[in-house]
Coordinates of C-alpha atoms in Angstrom, one line a residue:
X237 CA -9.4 27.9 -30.7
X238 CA -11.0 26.0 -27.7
X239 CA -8.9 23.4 -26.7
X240 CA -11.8 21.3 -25.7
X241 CA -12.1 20.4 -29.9
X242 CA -9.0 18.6 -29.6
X243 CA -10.9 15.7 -28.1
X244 CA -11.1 12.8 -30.6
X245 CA -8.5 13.8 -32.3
X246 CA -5.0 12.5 -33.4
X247 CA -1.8 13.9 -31.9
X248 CA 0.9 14.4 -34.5
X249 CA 4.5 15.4 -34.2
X250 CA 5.9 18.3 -36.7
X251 CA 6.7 15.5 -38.8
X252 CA 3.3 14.4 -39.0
X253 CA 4.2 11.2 -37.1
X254 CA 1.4 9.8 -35.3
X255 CA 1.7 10.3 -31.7
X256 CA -1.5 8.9 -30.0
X257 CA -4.9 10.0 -29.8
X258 CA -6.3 13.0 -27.7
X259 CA -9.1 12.1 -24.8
X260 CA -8.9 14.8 -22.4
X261 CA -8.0 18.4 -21.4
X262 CA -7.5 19.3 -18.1
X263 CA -6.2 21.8 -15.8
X264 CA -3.0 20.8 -13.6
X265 CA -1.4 22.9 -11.1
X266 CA 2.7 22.8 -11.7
X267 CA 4.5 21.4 -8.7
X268 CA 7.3 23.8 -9.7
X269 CA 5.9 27.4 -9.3
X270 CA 2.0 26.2 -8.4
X271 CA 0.1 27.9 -11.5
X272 CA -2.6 25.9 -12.9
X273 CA -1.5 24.8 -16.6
X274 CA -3.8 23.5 -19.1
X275 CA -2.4 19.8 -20.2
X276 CA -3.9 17.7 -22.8
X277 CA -4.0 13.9 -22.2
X278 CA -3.0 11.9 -25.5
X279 CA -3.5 8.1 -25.1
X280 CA -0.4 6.0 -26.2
X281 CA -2.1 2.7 -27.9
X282 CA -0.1 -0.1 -28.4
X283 CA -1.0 -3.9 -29.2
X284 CA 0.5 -6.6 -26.6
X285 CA 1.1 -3.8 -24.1
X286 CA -0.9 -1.7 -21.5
X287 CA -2.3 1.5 -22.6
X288 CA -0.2 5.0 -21.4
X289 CA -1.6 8.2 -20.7
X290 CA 0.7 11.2 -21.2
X291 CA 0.8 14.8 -20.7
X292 CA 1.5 17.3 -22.9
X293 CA 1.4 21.3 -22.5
X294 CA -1.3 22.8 -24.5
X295 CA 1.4 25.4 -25.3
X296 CA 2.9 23.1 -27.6
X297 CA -0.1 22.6 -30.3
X298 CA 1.1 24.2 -33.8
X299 CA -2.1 23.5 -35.7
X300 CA -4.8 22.0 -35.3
X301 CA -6.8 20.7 -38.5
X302 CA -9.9 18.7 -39.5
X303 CA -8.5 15.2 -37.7
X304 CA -4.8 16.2 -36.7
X305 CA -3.8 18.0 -34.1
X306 CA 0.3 19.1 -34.5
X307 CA 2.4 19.4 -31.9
X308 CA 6.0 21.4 -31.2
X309 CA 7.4 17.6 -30.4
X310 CA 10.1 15.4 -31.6
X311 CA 8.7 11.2 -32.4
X312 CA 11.7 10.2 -30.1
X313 CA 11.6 11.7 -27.7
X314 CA 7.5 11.5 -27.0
X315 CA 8.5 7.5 -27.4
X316 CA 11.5 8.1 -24.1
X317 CA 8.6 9.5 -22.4
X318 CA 6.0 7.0 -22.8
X319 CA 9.0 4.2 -21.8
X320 CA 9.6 6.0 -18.8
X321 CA 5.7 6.4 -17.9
X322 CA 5.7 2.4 -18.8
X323 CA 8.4 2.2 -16.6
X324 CA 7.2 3.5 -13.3
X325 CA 4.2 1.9 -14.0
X326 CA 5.8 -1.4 -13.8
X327 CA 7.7 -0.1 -10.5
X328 CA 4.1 0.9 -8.9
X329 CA 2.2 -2.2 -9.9
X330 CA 0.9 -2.3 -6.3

């Protein structure tokens, strides 16, 4: 499948738990060992607070159906991440 149908569509945990919805693949190079990794950007929307970008490897999509797209995650621990992003975002405000 080409990852660049996953656009517009919702990310969903293994549970089916609504993660965010997809706007973007792109290709980012690892700092680690330097090869370029496809990542796709899911938009974390919630009401009274800024909106979050997050990555996610493309290695973890499981299926991807008609408006779903499921991912090889846990609902907690996508939510740790998206505190942390929130968090340095509030330490960068500058």
């Amino acid at each position: 499948m080409n990852l660049q149908e996953l656009v517009g569509k919702i990310a969903a945990d293994k549970n089916s738990k609504k993660l965010g919805k997809i706007i973007k693949i792109e290709k980012i190079q690892d700092q680690k060992t330097k090869i370029w990794k496809e990542k796709i950007l899911v938009l974390v929307h919630n009401i009274l607070r800024k909106d979050v970008v997050i990555l996610v490897d493309s290695e973890k999509l499981l299926i991807a159906e008609a408006t779903y797209a499921l991912f090889d995650l846990e609902k907690e621990d996508f939510e740790q991440e998206v505190r942390e992003t929130r968090a340095l975002m509030r330490l960068y405000k500058d």
